[in-house]
Each structure stands twice: as C-alpha cells, then as structure tokens.
Coordinates of N, CA and C and ligand atoms in Angstrom, one line a residue:
X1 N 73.4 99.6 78.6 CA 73.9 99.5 80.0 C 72.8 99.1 80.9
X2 N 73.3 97.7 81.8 CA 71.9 97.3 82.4 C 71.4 99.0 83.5
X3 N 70.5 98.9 84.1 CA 69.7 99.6 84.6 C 70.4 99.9 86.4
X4 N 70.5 98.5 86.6 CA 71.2 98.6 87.6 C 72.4 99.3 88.0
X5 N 73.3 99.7 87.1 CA 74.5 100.4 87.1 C 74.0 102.4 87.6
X6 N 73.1 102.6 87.2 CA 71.9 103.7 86.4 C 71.5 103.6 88.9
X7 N 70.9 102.9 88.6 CA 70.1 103.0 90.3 C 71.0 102.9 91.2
X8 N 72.3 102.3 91.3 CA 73.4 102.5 92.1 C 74.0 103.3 92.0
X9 N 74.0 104.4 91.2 CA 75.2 105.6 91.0 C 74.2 106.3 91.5
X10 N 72.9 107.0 91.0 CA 72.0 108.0 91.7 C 72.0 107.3 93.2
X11 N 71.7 106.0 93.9 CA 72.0 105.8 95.0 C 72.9 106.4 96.1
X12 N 74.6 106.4 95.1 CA 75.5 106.9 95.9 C 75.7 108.3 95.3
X13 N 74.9 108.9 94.7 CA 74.4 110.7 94.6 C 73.8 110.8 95.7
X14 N 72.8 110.3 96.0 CA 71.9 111.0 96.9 C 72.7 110.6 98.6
X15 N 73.4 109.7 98.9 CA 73.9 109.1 99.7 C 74.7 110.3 100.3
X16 N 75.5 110.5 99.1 CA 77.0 111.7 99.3 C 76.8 113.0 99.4
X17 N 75.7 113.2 98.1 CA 75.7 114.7 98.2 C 73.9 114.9 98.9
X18 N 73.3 114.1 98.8 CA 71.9 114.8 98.6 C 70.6 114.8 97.8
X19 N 69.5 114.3 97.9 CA 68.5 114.2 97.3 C 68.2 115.6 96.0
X20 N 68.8 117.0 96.4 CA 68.8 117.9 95.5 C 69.6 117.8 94.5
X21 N 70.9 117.3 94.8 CA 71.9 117.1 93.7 C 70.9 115.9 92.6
X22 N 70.8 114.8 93.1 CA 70.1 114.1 92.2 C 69.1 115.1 91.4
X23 N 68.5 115.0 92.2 CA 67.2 115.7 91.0 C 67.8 117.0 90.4
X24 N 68.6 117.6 90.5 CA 69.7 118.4 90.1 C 70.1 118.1 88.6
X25 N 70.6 117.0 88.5 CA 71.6 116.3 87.7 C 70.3 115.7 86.6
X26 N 68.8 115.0 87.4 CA 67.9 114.7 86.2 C 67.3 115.9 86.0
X27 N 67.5 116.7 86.3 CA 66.6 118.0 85.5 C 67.9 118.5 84.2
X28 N 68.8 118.1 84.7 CA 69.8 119.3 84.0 C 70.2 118.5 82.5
X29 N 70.2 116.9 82.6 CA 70.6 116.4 82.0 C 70.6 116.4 80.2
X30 N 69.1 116.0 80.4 CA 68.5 115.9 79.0 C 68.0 114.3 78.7
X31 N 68.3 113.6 79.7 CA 68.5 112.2 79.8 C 67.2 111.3 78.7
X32 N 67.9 110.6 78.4 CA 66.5 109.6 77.0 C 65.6 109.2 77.9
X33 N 65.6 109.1 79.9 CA 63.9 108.2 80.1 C 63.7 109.2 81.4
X34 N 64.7 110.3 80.8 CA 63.8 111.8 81.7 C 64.5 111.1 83.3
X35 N 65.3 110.5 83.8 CA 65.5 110.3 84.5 C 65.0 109.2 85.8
X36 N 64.2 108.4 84.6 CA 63.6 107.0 85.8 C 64.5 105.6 85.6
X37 N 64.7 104.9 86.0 CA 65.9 103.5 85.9 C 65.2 102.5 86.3
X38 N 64.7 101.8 86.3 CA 64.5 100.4 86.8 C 66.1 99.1 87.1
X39 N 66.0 98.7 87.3 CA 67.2 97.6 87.9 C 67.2 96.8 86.9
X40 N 66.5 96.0 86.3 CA 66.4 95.1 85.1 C 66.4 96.0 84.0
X41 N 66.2 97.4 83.1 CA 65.7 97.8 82.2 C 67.3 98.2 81.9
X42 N 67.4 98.3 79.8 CA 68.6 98.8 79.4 C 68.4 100.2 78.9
X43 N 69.5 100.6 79.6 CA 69.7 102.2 78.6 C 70.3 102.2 78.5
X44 N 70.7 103.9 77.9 CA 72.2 103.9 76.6 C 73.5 104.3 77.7
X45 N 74.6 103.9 77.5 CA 75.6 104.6 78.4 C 75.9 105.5 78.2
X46 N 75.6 106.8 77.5 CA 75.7 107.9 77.1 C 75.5 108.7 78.2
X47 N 74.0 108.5 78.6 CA 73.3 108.7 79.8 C 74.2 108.7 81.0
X48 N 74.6 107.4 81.3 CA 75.6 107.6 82.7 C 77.0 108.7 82.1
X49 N 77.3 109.1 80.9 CA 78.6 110.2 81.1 C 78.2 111.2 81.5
X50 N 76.5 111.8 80.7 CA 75.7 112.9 80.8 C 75.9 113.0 82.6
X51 N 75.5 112.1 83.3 CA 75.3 112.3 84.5 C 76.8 112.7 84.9
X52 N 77.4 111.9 84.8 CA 78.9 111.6 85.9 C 79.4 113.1 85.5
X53 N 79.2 113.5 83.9 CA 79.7 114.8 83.9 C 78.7 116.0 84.8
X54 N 77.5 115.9 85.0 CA 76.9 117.1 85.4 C 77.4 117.2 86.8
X55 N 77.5 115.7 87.2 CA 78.3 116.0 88.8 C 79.6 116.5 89.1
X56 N 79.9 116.4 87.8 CA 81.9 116.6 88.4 C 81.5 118.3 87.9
X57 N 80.9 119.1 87.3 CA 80.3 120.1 87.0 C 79.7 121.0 88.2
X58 N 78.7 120.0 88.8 CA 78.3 120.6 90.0 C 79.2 120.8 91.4
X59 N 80.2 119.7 91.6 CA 80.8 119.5 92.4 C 82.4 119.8 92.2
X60 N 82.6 119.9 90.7 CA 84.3 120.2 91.2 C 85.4 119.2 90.8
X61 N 84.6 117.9 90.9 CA 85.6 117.0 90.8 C 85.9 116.0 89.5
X62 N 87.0 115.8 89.1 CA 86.8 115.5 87.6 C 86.0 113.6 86.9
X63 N 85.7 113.8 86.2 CA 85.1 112.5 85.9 C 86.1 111.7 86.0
X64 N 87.1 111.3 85.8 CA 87.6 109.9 86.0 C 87.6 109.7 87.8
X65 N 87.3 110.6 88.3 CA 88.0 110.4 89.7 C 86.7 110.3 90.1
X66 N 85.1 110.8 89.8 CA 84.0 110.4 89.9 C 83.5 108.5 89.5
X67 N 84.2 108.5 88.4 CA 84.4 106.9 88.0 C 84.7 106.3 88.8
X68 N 86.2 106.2 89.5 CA 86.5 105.5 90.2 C 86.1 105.1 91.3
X69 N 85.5 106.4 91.9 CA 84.6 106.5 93.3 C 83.5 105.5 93.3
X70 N 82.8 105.8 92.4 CA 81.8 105.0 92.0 C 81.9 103.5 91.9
X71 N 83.1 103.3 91.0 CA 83.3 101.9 90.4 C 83.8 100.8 91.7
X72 N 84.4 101.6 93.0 CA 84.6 101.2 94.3 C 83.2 100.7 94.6
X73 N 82.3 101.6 94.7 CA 81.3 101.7 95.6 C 80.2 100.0 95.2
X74 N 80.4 100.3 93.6 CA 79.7 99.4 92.8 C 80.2 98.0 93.1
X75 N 81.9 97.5 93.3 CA 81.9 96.5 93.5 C 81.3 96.1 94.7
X76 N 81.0 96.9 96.0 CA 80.2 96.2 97.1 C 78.8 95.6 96.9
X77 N 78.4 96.1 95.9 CA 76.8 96.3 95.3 C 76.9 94.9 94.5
X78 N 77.8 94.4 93.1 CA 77.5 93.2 93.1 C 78.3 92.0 93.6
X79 N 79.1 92.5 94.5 CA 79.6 91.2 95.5 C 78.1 90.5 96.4
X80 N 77.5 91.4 96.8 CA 76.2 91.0 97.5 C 75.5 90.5 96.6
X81 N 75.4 91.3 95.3 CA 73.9 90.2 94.3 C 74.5 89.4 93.9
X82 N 76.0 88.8 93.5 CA 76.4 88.4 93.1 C 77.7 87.2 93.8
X83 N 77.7 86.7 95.2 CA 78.7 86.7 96.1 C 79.8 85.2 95.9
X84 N 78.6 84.1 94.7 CA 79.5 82.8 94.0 C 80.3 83.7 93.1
X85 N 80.6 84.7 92.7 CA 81.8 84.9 91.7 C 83.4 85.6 92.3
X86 N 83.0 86.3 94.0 CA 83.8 86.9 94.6 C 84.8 85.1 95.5
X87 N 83.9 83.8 94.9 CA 84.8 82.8 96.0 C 86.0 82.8 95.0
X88 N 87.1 83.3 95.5 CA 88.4 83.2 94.8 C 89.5 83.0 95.6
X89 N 90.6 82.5 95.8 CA 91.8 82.9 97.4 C 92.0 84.1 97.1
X90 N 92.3 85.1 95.9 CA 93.0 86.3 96.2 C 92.8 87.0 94.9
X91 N 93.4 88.4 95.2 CA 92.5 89.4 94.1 C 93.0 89.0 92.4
X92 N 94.1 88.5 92.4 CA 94.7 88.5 91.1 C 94.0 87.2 90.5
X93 N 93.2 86.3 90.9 CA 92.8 85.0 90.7 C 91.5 85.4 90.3
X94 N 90.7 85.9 91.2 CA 89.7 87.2 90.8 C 90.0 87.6 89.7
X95 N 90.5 88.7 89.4 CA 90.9 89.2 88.4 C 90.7 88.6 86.8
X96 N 91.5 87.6 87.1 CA 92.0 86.5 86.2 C 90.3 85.8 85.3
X97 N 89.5 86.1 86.2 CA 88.5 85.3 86.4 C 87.2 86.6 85.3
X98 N 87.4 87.6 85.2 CA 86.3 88.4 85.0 C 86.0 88.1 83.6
X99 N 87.2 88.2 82.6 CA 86.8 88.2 80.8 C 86.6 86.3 81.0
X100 N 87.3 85.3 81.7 CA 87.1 83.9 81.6 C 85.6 83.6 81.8
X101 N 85.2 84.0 83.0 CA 84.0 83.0 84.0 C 82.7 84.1 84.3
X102 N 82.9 85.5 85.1 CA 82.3 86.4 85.6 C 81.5 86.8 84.1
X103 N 82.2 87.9 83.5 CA 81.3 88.5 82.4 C 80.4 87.6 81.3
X104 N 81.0 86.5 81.1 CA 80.2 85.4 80.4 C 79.0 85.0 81.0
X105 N 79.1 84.6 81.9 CA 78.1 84.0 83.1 C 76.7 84.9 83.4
X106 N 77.6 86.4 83.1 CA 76.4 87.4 83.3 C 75.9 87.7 82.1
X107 N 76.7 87.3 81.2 CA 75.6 87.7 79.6 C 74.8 86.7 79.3
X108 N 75.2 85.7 80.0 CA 74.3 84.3 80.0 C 73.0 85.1 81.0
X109 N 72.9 85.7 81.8 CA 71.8 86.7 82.6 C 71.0 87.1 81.7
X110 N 71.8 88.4 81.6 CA 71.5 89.3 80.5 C 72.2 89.4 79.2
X111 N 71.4 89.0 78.4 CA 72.1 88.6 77.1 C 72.2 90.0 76.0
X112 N 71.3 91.3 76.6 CA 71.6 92.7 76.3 C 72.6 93.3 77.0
X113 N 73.9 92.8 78.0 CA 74.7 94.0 79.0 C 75.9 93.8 77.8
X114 N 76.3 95.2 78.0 CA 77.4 95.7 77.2 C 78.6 95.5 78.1
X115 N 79.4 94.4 77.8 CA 80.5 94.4 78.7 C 82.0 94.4 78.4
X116 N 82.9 94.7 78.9 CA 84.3 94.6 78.4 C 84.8 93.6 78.5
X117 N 85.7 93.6 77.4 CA 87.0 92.5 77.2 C 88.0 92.4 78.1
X118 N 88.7 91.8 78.5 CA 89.8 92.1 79.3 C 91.1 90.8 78.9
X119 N 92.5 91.2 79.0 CA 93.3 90.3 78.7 C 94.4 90.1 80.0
X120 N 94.1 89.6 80.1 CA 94.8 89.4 82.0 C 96.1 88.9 82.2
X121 N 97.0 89.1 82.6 CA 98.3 88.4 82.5 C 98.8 88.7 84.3
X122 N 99.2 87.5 84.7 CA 99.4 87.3 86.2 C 101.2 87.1 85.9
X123 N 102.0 88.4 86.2 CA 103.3 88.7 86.1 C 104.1 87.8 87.0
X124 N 103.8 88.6 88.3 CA 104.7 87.7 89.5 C 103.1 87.4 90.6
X125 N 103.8 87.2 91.4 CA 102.7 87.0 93.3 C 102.6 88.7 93.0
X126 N 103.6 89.6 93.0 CA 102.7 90.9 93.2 C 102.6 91.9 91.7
X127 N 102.8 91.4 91.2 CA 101.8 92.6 89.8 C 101.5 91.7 88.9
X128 N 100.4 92.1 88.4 CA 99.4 91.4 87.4 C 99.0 92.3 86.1
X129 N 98.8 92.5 84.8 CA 98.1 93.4 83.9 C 97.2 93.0 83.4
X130 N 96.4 93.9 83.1 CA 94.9 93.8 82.6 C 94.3 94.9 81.9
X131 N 94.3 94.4 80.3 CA 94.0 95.2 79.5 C 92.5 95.4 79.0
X132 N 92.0 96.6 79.4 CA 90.3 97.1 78.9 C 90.6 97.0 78.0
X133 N 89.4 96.4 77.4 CA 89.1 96.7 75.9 C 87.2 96.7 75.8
X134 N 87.0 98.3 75.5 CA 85.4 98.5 75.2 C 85.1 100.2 74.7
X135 N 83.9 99.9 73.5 CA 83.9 101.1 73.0 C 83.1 102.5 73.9
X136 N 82.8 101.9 75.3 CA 82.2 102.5 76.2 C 83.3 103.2 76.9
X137 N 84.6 103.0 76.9 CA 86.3 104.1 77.3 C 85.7 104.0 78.7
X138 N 85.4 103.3 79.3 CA 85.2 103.4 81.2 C 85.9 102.4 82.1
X139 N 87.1 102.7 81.1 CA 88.4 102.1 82.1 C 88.5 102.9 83.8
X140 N 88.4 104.1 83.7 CA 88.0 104.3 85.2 C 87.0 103.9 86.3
X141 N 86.2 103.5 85.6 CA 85.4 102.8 86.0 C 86.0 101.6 86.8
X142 N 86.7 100.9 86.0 CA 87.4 99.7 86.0 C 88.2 99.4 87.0
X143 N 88.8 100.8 87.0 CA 90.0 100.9 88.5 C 89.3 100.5 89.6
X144 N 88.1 101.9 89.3 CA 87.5 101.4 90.9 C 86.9 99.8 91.5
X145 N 86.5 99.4 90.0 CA 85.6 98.6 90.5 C 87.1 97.0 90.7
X146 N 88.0 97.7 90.3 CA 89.3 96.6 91.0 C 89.7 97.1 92.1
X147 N 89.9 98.2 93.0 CA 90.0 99.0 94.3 C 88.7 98.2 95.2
X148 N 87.9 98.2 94.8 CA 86.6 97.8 95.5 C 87.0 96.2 95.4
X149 N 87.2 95.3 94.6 CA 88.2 93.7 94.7 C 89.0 94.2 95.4
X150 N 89.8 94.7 95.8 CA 91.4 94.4 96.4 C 91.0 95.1 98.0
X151 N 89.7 96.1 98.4 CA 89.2 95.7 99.8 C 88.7 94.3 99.9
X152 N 87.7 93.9 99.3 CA 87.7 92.6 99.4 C 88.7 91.6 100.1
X153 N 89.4 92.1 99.1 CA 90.2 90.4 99.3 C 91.5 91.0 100.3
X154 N 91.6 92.3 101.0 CA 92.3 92.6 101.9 C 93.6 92.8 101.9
X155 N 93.7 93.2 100.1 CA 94.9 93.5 99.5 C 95.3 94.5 99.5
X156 N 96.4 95.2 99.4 CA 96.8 96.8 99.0 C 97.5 96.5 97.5
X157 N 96.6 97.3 96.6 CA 97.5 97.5 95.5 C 97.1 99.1 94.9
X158 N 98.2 99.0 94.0 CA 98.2 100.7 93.1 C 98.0 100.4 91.6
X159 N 96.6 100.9 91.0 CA 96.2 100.7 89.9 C 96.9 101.8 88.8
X160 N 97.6 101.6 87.9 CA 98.2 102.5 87.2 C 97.7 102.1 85.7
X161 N 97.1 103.5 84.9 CA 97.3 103.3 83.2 C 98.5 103.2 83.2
X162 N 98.6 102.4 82.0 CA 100.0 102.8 81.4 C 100.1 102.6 79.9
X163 N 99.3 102.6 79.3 CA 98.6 102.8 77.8 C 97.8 102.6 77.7
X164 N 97.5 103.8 76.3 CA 95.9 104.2 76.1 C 95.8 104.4 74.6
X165 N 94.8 103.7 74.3 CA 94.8 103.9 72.9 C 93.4 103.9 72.2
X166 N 93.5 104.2 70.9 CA 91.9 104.5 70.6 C 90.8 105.8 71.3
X167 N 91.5 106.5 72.2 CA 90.9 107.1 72.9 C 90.5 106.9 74.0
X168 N 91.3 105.9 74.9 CA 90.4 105.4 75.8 C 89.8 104.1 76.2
X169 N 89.5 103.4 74.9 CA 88.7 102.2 74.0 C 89.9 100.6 74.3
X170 N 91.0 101.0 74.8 CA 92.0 100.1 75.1 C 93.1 100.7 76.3
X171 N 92.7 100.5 77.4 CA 93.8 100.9 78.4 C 94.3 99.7 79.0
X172 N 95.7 99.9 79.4 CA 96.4 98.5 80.2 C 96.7 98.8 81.2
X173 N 96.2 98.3 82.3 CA 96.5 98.6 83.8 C 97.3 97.8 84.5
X174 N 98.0 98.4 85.3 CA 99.1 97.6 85.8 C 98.9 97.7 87.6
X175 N 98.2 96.6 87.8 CA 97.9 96.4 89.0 C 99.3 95.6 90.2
X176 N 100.1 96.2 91.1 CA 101.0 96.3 92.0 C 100.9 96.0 93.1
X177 N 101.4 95.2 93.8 CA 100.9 95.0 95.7 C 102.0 96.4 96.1
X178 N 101.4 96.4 97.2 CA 102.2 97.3 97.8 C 102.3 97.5 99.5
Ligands
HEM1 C1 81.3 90.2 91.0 C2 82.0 90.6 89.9 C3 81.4 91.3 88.7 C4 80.1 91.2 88.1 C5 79.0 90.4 88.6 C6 80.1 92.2 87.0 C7 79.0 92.5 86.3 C8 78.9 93.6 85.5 C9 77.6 94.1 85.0 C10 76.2 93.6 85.3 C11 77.9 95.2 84.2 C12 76.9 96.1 83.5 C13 76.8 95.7 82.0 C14 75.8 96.6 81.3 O1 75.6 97.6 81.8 O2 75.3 96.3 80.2 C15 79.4 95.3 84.2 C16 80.0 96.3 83.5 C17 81.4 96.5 83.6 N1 82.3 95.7 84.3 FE1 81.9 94.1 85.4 N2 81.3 92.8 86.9 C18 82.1 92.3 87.9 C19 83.4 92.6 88.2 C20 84.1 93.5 87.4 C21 85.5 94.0 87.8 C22 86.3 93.5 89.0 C23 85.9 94.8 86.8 C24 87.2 95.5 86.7 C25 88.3 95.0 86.3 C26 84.7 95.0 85.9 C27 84.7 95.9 84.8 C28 83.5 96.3 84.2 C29 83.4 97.6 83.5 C30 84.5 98.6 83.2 C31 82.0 97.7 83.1 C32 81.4 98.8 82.3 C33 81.1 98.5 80.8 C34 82.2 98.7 79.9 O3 83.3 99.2 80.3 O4 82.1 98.4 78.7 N3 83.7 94.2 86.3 N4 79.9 94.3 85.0

C-alpha cells in the first residue's frame, strides 16, 4: 500500500484527535517501519488495520466507521494531487471511470499500488452498483472515498452493502440519489 495513504490517515489522527494519539497508536502498534511513512515508499496494509484498529480501540468508534471517515477525507487529498481524473459531469460517470481509466492510469505511476477491481453498472440517472473486489476487504474504505466524490460533485447519495462475500474480499454497493 503506497505510503501516501500511511501519511494522510496519521495526518487526519493528529488533525482530530491530537499529536498524542498519534504517537499513541505508533508506540502501541508493533508496526514493520516502527512508524515512519514516506509518501512514495510501499508498506504492507496490514499496518494501516493495526492502526485503524488501535484507534477505534482508543477512541470508541468502530473500524468500518473509522474507514469511512477516513476514506471521505482521502478523496479531498487525491482530487488535489490528482485533479485531471475528478473532470467528469457527475458522480456516477466518475464512478464508472475508476476500474476503466483512474486505477490503471495510477498503476501506470506506481506499478507496486495494490488496487481494487470494481464492476460498475449505471442502473437508472439515480442508482448505480459497484462491486469491490480486493483481498485487502477495505470496502469501507471505499464508501468513503465515494462520499468524498458525491461532495464533489454536489450530489446526495446513500451508500449501501448489499452483499458480502469471501469475507469482505467482494462487496456490492448500491449507490442511490437521494
Ligand atoms: C481521483 C481518484 C482516485 C485516485 C487517484 C485513486 C488512487 C488510489 C491510490 C493511489 C490508492 C493506493 C494504492 C496502494 O496503496 O497501493 C488507491 C487505493 C484504493 N482506491 Fe482509489 N483512487 C481514486 C478514487 C477512488 C474511488 C472513488 C474509490 C471508491 C469507489 C477508490 C477505491 C479505492 C480503495 C478501496 C483502495 C484501497 C485498496 C484496496 O481496497 O485494495 N478509489 N486508490
């Protein structure tokens, strides 16, 4: 998992809770680089559950709902490094666009990022599905970081699982205007 994912989440640690929490969370961890990230460098994603769990640990709140939080936060983060893949008219077209044009484009970057599959299907003008598929199970993730598209693009929608299979490793989400 690129590095960057790793420096934006302790970013929005220390943002929310606090510079203690952070070093909190790298002491407690056990983490494989002791807790240093660089932005270009790969580590294991293991690492980011170790964390996301010590938080929802320290704080209370459960890891998918920590995911999501996060995965909001993160789409602001690569709309800016990234702002030719957000030109779209609207979120479902977007959407449409991540397993086609976006994720490719970035493994053409980085030809080490672990990324997901997705199978997209555009229902009507208001619901669309979109099936995760990755052995990393960070479909919550996923929500958020489509919550974080749909401010974007100035949409209201309601992200719903609605199957889960493999453990996790295959969820279908069923994205709604509302
Ligand atoms: C500007 C648009 C986007 C860019 C540039 C982008 C790029 C990236 C990058 C760099 C990673 C990290 C890969 C790694 O750590 O090895 C990643 C992971 C991921 N992306 Fe995207 N992404 C975008 C939009 C989205 C959206 C809208 C979704 C949700 C539907 C999404 C779902 C995910 C998920 C869930 C992961 C975590 C890895 C996994 O589950 O296997 N991405 N993406």
């Amino acid at each position: 998992m690129k590095g960057i994912v790793f420096t934006e989440f302790l970013e929005l640690v220390e943002t929310e809770f606090g510079m203690e929490v952070v070093q909190q969370i790298i002491d407690e961890c056990e983490l494989d680089t002791g807790g240093v990230y660089t932005s270009v460098g790969t580590y294991s994603h293991k690492d980011m559950f170790k964390m996301v769990g010590k938080l929802s640990e320290i704080k209370g709140v459960p890891v998918p709902e920590l995911l999501a939080v996060f995965g909001e936060y993160f789409f602001t983060t690569l709309k800016t490094k990234y702002p030719i893949f957000v030109e779209k008219p609207n979120l479902f077209s977007f959407l449409n666009s991540i397993d086609q044009y976006i994720h490719p484009e970035v493994l053409k970057l980085y030809p080490e990022a672990e990324l997901p599959a997705f199978q997209a299907e555009i229902k009507s003008e208001n619901e669309m599905m979109l099936n995760y598929m990755s052995s990393r199970k960070m479909s919550d993730l996923a929500i958020g970081l489509i919550k974080g598209a749909a401010n974007h693009f100035k949409e209201d929608v309601d992200v719903v699982k609605i199957g889960e299979e493999n453990n996790g490793q295959t969820v279908m989400l069923q994205i709604k205007k509302i």
